[in-house]
mmCIF file of C-alpha atoms and ligand atoms in Angstrom:
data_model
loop_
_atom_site.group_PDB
_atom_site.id
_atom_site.type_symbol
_atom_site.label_atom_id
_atom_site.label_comp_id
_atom_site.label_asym_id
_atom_site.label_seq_id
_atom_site.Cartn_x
_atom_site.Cartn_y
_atom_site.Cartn_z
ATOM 1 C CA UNK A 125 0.000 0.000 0.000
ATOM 2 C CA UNK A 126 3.022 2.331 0.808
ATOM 3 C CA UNK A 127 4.608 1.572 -2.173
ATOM 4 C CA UNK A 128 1.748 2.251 -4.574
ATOM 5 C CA UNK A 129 0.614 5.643 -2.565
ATOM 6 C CA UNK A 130 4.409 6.213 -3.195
ATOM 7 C CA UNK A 131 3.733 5.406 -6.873
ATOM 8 C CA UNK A 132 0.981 7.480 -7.142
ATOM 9 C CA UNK A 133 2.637 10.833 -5.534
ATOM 10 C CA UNK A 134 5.384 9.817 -8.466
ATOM 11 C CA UNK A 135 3.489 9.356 -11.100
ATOM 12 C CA UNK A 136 1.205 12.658 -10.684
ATOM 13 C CA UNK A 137 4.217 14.308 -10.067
ATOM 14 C CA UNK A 138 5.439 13.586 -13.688
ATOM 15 C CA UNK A 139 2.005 13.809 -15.516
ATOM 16 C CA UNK A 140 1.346 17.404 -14.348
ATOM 17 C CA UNK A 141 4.644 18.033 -14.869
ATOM 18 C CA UNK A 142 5.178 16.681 -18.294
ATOM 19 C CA UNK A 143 2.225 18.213 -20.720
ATOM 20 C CA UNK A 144 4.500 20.464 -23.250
ATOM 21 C CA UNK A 145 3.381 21.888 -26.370
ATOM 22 C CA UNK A 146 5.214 18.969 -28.046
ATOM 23 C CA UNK A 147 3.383 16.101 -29.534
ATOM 24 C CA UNK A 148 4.278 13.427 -27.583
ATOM 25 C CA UNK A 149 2.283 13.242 -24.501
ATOM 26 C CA UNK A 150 3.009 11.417 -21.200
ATOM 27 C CA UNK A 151 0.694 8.061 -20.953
ATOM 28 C CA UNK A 152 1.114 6.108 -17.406
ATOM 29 C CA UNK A 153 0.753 2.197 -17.112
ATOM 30 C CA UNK A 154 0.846 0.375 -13.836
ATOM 31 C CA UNK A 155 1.668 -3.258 -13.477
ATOM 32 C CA UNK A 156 3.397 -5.536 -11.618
ATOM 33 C CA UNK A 157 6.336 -7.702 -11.760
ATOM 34 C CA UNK A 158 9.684 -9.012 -9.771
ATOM 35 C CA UNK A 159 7.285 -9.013 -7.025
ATOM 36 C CA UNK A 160 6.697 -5.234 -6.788
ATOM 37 C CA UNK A 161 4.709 -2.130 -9.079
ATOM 38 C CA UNK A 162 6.128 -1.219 -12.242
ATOM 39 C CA UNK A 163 5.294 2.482 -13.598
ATOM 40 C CA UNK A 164 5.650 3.202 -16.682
ATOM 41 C CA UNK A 165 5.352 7.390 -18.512
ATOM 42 C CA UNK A 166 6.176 7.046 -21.891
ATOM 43 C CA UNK A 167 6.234 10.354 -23.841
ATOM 44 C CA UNK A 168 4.538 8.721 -26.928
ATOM 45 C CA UNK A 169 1.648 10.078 -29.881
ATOM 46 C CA UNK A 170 -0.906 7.765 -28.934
ATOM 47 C CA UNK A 171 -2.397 5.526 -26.687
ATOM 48 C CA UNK A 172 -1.682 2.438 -28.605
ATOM 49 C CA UNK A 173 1.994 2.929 -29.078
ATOM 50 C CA UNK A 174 2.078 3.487 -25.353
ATOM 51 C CA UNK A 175 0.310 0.106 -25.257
ATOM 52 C CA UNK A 176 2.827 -1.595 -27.316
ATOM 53 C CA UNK A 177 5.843 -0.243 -25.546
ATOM 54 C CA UNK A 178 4.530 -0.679 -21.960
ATOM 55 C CA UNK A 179 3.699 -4.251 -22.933
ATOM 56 C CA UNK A 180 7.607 -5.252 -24.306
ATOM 57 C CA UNK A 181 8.791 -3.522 -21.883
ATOM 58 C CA UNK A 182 6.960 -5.976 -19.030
ATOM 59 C CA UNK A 183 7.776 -8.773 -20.939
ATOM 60 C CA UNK A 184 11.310 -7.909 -20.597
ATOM 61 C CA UNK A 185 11.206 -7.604 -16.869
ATOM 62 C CA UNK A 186 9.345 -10.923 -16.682
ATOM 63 C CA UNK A 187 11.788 -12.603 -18.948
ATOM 64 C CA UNK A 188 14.827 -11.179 -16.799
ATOM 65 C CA UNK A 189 13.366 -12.580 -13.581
ATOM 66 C CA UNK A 190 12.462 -16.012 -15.193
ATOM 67 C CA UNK A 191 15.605 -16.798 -17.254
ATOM 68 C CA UNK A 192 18.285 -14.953 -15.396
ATOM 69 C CA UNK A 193 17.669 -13.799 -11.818
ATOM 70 C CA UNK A 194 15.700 -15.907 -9.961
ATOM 71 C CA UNK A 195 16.564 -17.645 -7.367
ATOM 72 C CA UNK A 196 12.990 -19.864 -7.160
ATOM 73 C CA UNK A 197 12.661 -20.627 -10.560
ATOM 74 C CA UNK A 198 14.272 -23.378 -11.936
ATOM 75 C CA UNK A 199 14.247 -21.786 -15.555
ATOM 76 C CA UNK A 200 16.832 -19.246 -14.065
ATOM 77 C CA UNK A 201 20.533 -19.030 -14.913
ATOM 78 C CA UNK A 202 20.654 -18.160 -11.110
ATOM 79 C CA UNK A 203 18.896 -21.126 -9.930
ATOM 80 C CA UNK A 204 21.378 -23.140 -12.142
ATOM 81 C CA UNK A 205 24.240 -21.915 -10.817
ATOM 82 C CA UNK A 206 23.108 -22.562 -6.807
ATOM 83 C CA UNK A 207 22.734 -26.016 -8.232
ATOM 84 C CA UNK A 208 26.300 -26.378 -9.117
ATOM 85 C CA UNK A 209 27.745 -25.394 -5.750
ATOM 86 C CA UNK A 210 30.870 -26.500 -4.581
ATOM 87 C CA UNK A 211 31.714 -27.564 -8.219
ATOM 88 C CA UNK A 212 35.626 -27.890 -8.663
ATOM 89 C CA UNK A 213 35.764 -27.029 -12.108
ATOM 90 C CA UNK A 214 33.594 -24.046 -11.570
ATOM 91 C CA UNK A 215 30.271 -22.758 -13.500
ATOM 92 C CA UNK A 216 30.478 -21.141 -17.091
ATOM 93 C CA UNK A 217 28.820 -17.996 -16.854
ATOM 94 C CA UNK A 218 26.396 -16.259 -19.859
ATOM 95 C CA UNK A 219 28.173 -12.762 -20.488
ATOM 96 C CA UNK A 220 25.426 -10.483 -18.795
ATOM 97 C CA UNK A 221 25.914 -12.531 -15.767
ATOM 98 C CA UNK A 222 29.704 -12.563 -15.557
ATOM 99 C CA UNK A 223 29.321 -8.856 -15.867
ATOM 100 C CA UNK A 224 26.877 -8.436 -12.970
ATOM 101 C CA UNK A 225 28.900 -10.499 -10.122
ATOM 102 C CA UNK A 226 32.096 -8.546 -11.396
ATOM 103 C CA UNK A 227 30.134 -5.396 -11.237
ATOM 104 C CA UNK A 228 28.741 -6.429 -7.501
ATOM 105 C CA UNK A 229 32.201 -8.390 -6.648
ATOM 106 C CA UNK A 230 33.502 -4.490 -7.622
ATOM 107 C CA UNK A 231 31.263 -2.750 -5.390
ATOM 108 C CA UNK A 232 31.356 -5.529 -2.257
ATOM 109 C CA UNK A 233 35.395 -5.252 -1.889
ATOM 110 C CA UNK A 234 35.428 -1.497 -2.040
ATOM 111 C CA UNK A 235 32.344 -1.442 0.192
ATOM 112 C CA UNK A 236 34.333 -3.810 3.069
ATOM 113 C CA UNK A 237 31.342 -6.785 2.284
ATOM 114 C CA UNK A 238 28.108 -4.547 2.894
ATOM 115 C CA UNK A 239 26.764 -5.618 -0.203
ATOM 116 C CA UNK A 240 26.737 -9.705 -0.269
ATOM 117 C CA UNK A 241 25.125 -11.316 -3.310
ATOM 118 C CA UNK A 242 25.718 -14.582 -1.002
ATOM 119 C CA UNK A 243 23.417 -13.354 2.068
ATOM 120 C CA UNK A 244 20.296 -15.258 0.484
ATOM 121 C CA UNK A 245 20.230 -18.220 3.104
ATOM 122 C CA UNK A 246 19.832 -15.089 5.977
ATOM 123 C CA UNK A 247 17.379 -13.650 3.739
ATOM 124 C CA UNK A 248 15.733 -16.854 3.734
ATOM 125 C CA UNK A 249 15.901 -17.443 7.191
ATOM 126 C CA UNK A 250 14.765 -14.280 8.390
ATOM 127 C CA UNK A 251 11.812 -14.864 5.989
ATOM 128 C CA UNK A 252 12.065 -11.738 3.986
ATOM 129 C CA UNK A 253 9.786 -12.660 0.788
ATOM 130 C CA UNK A 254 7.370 -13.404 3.079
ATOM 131 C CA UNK A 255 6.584 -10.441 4.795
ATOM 132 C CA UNK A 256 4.207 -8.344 3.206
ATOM 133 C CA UNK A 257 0.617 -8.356 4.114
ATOM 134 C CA UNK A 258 1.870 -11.382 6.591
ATOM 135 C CA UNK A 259 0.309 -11.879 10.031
ATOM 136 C CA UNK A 260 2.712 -11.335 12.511
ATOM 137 C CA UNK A 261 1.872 -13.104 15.164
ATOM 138 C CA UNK A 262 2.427 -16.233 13.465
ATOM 139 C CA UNK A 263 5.904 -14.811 12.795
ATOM 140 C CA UNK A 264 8.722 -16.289 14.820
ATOM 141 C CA UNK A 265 11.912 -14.150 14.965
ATOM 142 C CA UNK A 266 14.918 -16.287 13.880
ATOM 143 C CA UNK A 267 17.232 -17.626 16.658
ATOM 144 C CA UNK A 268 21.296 -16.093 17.086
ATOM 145 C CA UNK A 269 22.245 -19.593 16.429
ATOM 146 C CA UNK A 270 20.313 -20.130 13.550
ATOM 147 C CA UNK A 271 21.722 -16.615 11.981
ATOM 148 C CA UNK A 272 25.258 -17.599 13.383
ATOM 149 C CA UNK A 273 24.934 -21.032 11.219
ATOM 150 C CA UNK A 274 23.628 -19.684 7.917
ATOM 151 C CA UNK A 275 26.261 -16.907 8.243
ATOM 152 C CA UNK A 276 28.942 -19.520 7.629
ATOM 153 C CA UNK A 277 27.553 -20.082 4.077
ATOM 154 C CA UNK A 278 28.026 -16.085 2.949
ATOM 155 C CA UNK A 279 30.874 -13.970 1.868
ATOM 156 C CA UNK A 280 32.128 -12.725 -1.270
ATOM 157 C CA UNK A 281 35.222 -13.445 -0.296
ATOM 158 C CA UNK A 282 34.027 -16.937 -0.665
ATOM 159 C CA UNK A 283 33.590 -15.868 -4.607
ATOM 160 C CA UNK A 284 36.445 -16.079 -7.195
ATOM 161 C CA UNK A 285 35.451 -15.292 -11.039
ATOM 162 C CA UNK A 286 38.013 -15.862 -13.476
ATOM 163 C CA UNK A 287 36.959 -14.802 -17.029
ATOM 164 C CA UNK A 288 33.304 -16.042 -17.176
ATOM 165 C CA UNK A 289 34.069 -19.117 -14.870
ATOM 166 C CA UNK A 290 32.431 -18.627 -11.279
ATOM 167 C CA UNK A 291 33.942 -20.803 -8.263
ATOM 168 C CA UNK A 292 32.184 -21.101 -5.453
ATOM 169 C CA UNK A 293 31.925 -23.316 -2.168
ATOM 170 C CA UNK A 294 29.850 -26.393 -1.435
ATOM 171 C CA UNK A 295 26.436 -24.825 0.663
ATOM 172 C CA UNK A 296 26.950 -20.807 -0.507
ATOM 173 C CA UNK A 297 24.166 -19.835 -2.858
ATOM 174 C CA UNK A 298 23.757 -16.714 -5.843
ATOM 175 C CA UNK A 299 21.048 -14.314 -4.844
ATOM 176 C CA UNK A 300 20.677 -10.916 -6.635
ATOM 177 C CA UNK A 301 17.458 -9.697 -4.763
ATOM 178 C CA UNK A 302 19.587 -6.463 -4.209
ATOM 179 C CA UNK A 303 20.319 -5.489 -7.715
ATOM 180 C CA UNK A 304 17.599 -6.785 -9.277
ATOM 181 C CA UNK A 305 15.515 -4.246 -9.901
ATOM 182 C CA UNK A 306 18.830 -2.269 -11.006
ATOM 183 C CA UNK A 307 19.597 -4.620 -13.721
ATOM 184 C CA UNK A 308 15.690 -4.329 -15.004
ATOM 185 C CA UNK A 309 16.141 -0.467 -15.464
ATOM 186 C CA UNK A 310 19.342 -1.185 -17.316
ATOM 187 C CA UNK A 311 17.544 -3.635 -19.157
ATOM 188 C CA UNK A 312 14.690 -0.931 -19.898
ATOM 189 C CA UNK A 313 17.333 1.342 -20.767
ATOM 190 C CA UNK A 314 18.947 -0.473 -23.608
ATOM 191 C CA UNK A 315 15.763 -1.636 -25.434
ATOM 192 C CA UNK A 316 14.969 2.085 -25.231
ATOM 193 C CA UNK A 317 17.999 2.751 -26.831
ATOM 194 C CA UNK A 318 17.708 0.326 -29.437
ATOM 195 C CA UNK A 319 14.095 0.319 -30.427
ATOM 196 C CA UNK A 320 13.113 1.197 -33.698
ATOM 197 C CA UNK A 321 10.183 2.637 -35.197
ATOM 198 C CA UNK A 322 8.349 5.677 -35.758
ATOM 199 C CA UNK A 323 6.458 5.785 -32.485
ATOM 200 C CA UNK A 324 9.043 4.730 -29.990
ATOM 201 C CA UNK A 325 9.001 6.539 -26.659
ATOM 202 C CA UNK A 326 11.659 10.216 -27.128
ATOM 203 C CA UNK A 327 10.705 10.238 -23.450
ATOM 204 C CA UNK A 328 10.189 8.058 -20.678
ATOM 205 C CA UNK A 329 10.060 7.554 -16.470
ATOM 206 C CA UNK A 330 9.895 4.202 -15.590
ATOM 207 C CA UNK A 331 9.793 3.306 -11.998
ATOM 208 C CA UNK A 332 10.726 -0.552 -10.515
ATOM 209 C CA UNK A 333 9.671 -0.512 -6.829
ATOM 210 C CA UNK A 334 12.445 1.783 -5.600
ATOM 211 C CA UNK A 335 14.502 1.968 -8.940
ATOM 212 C CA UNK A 336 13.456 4.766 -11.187
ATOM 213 C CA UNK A 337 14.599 5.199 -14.705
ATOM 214 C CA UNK A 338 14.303 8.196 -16.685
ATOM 215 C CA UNK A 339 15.320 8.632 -19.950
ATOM 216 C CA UNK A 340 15.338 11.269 -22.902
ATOM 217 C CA UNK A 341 14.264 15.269 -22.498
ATOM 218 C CA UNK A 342 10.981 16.295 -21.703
ATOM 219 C CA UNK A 343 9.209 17.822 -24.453
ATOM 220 C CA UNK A 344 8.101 21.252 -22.795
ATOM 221 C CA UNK A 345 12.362 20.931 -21.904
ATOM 222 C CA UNK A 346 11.736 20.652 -18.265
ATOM 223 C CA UNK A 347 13.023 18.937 -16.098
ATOM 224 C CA UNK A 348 12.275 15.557 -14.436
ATOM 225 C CA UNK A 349 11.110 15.461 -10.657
ATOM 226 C CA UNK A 350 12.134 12.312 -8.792
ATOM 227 C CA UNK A 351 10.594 12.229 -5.526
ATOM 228 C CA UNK A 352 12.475 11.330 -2.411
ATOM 229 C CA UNK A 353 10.212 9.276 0.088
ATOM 230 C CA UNK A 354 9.459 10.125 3.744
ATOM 231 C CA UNK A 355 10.569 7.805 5.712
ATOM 232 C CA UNK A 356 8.232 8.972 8.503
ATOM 233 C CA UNK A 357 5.605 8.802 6.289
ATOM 234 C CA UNK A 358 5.620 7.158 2.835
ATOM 235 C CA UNK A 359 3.374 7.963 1.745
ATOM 236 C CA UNK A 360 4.298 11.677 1.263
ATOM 237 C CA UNK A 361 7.644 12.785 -0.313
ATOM 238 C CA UNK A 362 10.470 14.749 2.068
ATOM 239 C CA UNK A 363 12.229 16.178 -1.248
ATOM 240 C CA UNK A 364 12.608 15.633 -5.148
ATOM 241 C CA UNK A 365 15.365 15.448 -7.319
ATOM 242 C CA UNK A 366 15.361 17.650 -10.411
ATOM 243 C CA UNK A 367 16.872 15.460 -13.406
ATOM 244 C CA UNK A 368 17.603 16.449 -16.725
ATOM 245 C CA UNK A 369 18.333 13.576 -19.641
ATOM 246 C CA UNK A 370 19.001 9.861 -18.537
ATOM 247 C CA UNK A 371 19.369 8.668 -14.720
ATOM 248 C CA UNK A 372 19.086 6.260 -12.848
ATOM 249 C CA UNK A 373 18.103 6.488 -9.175
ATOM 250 C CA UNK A 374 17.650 3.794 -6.619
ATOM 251 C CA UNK A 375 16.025 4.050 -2.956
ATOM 252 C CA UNK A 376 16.460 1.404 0.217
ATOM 253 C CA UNK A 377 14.974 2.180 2.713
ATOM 254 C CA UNK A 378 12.931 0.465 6.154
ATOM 255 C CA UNK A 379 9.815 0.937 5.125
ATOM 256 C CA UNK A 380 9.762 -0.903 2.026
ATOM 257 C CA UNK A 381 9.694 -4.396 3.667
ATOM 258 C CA UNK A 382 9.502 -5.340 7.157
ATOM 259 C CA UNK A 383 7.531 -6.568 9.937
ATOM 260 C CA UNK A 384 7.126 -5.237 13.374
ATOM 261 C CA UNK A 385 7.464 -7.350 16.591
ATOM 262 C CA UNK A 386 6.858 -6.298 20.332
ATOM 263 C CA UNK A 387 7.009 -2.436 18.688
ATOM 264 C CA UNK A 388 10.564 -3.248 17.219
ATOM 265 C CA UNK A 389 11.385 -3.020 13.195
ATOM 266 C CA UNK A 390 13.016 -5.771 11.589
ATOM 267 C CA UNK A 391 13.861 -4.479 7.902
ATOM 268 C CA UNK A 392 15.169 -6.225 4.673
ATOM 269 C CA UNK A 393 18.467 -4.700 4.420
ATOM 270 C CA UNK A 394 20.889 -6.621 6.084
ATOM 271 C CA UNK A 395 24.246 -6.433 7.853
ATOM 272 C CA UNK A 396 26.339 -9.419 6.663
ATOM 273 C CA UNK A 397 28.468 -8.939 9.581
ATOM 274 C CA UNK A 398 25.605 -9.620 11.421
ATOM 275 C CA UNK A 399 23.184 -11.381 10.052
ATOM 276 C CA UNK A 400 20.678 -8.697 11.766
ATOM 277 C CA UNK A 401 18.761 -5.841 9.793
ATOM 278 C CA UNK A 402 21.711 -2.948 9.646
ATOM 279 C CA UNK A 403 21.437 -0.431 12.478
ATOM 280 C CA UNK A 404 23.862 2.517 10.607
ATOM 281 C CA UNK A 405 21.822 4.729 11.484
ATOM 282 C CA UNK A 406 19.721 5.587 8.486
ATOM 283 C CA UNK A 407 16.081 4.950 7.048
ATOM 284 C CA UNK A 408 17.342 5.385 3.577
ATOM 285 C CA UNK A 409 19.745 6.038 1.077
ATOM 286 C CA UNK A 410 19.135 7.364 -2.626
ATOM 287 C CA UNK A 411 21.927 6.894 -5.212
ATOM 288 C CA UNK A 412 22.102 9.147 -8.328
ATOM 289 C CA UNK A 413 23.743 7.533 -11.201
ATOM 290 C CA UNK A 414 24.235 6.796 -14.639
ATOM 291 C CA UNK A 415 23.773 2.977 -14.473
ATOM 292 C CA UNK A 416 21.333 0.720 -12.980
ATOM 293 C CA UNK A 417 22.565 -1.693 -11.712
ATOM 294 C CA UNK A 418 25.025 0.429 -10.200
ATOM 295 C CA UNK A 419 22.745 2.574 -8.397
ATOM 296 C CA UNK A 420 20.524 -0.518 -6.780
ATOM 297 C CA UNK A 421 24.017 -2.260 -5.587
ATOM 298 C CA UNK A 422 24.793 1.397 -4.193
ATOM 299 C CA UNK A 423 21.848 2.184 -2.197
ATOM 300 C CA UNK A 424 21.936 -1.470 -0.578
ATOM 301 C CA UNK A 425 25.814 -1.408 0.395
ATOM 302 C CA UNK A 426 25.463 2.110 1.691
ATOM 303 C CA UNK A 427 22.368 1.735 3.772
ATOM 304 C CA UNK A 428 24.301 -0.799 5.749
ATOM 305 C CA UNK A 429 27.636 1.244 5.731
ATOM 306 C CA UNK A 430 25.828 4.350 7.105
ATOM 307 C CA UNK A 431 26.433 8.088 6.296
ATOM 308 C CA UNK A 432 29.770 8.474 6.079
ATOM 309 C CA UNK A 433 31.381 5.239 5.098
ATOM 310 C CA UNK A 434 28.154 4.787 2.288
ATOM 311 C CA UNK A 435 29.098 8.460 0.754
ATOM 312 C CA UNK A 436 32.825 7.549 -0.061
ATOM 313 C CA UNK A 437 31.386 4.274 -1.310
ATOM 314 C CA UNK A 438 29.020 5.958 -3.568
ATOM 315 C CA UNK A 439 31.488 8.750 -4.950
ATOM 316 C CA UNK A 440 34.275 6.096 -5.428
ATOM 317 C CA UNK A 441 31.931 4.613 -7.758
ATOM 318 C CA UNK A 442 31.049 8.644 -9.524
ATOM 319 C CA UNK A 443 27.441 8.472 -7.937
ATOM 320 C CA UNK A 444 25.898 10.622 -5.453
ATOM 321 C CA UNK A 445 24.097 10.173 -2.352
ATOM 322 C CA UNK A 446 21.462 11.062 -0.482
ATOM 323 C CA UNK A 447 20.546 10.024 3.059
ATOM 324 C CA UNK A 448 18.106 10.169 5.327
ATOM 325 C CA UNK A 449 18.694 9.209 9.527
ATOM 326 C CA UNK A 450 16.865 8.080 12.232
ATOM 327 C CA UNK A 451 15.993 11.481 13.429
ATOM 328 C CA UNK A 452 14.451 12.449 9.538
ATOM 329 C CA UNK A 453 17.709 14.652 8.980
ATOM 330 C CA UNK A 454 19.023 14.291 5.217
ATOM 331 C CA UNK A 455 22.677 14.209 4.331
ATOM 332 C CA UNK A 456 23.954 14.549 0.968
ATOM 333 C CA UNK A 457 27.233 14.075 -1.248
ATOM 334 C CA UNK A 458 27.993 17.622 -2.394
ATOM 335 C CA UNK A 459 26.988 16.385 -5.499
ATOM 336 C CA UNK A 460 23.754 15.877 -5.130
ATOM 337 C CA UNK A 461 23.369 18.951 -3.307
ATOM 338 C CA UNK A 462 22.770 20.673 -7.364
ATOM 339 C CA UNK A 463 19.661 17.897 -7.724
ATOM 340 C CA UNK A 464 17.746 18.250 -4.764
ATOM 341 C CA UNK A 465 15.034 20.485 -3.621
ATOM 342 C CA UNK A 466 13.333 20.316 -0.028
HETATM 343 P P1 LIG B 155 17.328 -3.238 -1.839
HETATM 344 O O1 LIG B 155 15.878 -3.017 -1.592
HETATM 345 O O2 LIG B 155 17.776 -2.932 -3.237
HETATM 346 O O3 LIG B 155 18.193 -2.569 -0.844
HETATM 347 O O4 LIG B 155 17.587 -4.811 -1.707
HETATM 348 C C1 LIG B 155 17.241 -5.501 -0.553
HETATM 349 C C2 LIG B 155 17.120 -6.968 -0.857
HETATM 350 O O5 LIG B 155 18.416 -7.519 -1.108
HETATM 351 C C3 LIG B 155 16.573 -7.737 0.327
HETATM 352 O O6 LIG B 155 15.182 -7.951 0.204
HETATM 353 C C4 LIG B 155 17.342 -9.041 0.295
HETATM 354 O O7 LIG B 155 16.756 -9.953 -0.620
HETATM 355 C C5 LIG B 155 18.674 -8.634 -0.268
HETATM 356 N N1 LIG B 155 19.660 -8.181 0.727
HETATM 357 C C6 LIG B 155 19.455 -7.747 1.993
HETATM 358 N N2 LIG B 155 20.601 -7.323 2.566
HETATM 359 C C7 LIG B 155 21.565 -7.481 1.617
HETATM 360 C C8 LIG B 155 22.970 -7.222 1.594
HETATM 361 N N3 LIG B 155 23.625 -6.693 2.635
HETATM 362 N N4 LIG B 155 23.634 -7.511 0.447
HETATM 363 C C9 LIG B 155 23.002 -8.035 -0.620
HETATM 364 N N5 LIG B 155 21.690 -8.312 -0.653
HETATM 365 C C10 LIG B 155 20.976 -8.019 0.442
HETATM 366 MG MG1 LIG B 156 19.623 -2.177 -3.951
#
């Protein structure tokens, strides 16, 4: 419900904002997929070219999730490679995978391990996928020495990729819920890119949960307005970003999954030191950058690094930052400090 009133405050945000003297006009379509809402403004001359767009665009999502990223579906290069653990000779990797561990390999040694593409048994134990609309009483908290075991199975470290060959241990397991939604707005971005044809979108602002992609100029040569959620209260915006051209900016933050017991918060983002939600001191962290997947491994790693360590992260990797603490005050790279409005 957060998420779509979150959606919503988007979406109107860019419709009002977007109706130039140009031709093109903004059309919205709202769907889901990857287990979260998918907005789509295209900047197109009709409706039905708007339909045609939106549609290849959501199969593209849906394909990414079934044949790459997955780590439930057996039709998943993911799910193939957890199959294969502990294999001496290593797994062969498809090119688009080689280059996303190497990109999140990249980002989890500069980022001292905050971002772990092996935490998916924690994730699993703590229930994560789970949580949404679940009844919490029936919820029982996981145990220290439950987390303390299925912490022995995680690490990049653990990780070695030579060329396109992965090697990993017997028991550690591939799970790319962090970057996922990353990789779909890169995805997005490229078939934008590449499509052909009269009508295709000049213009778009395509939102993946907490991923938002925009692309092209406006027509009336505005700019775009990306807002930044209240962590307080999602379901009204603390800030926006103005954007010119192509971006991509991803959000993690508490509210977007968790569960509440005996008045405490137990979140989705966590601390692979720990195997406990991260306690840096933030509610959330917005990364401004060029490339998706970039941006989604960003905001994860530096939620769990916290204000200071999470901004040198982010500007070692030419992206910007924007955080938000426990006590609703926002901190930003001086970068960002050009994009944001209050
Ligand atoms: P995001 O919303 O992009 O920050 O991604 C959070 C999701 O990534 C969670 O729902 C988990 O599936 C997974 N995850 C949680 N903590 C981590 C972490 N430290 N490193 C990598 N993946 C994580
Ligand atoms: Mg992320």
């Amino acid at each position: 419900m957060k998420k779509f009133l979150f959606c919503i405050s988007f979406i109107m945000c860019c419709t009002l904002a977007g109706c130039g003297q140009a031709k093109a006009e903004p059309v919205t379509r709202i769907n889901t997929a990857m287990g979260t809402m998918i907005s789509q403004t295209l900047y197109v001359t009709d409706e039905e070219s708007a339909d045609i767009y939106s549609k290849e665009i959501m199969q593209l999502i849906t394909d990414l999730e079934e044949n790459l990223l997955s780590w439930r579906l057996a039709t998943s290069e993911v799910y193939t490679i957890n199959q294969q653990d502990g294999n001496p000779d290593g797994i062969i990797l498809s090119a688009q995978m080689t280059n996303i561990i190497s990109d999140c390999l990249a980002v989890s040694e500069a980022g001292d391990g905050a971002l772990d593409i092996t935490i998916g048994p924690v994730v699993r134990l703590w229930d994560i996928d789970k949580w949404s609309g679940q009844d919490t009483s029936a919820y029982v908290l996981p145990t220290e020495e439950q987390i303390k075991e299925a912490l022995e199975n995680t690490g990049c470290k653990g990780l070695s990729l030579e060329g396109n060959t992965l090697y990993f241990p017997d028991n550690m397991q591939i799970d790319l819920g962090a970057v996922g939604k990353g990789i779909a707005l890169q995805e997005i971005l490229d078939y934008l890119q590449e499509a052909e044809g009269q009508n295709k979108p000049d213009a778009a602002v395509i939102s993946v949960g907490g991923s938002v992609l925009t692309y092209g100029e406006k027509p009336d040569g505005g700019a775009w307005r990306v807002g930044i959620v209240n962590p307080a209260n999602p379901s009204e915006n603390i800030g926006f970003l103005s954007l010119k051209g192509q971006w991509c900016i991803s959000t993690s933050g508490d509210y977007e999954r968790y569960i509440e017991i005996n008045n405490k918060r137990y979140h989705h983002i966590i601390d692979p030191k720990t195997g406990y939600p991260a306690e840096s001191g933030v509610r959330s962290v917005t990364i401004l950058t060029k490339d998706g997947l970039l941006s989604d491994a960003l905001s994860t790693a530096s939620f769990v690094l916290g204000v200071e360590e999470g901004s040198k992260l982010a500007e070692a990797f030419d992206a910007e930052a924007l955080f938000i603490d426990n006590e609703g005050a926002i901190y930003m790279t001086d970068g960002m400090k050009q994009y944001f409005t209050k």
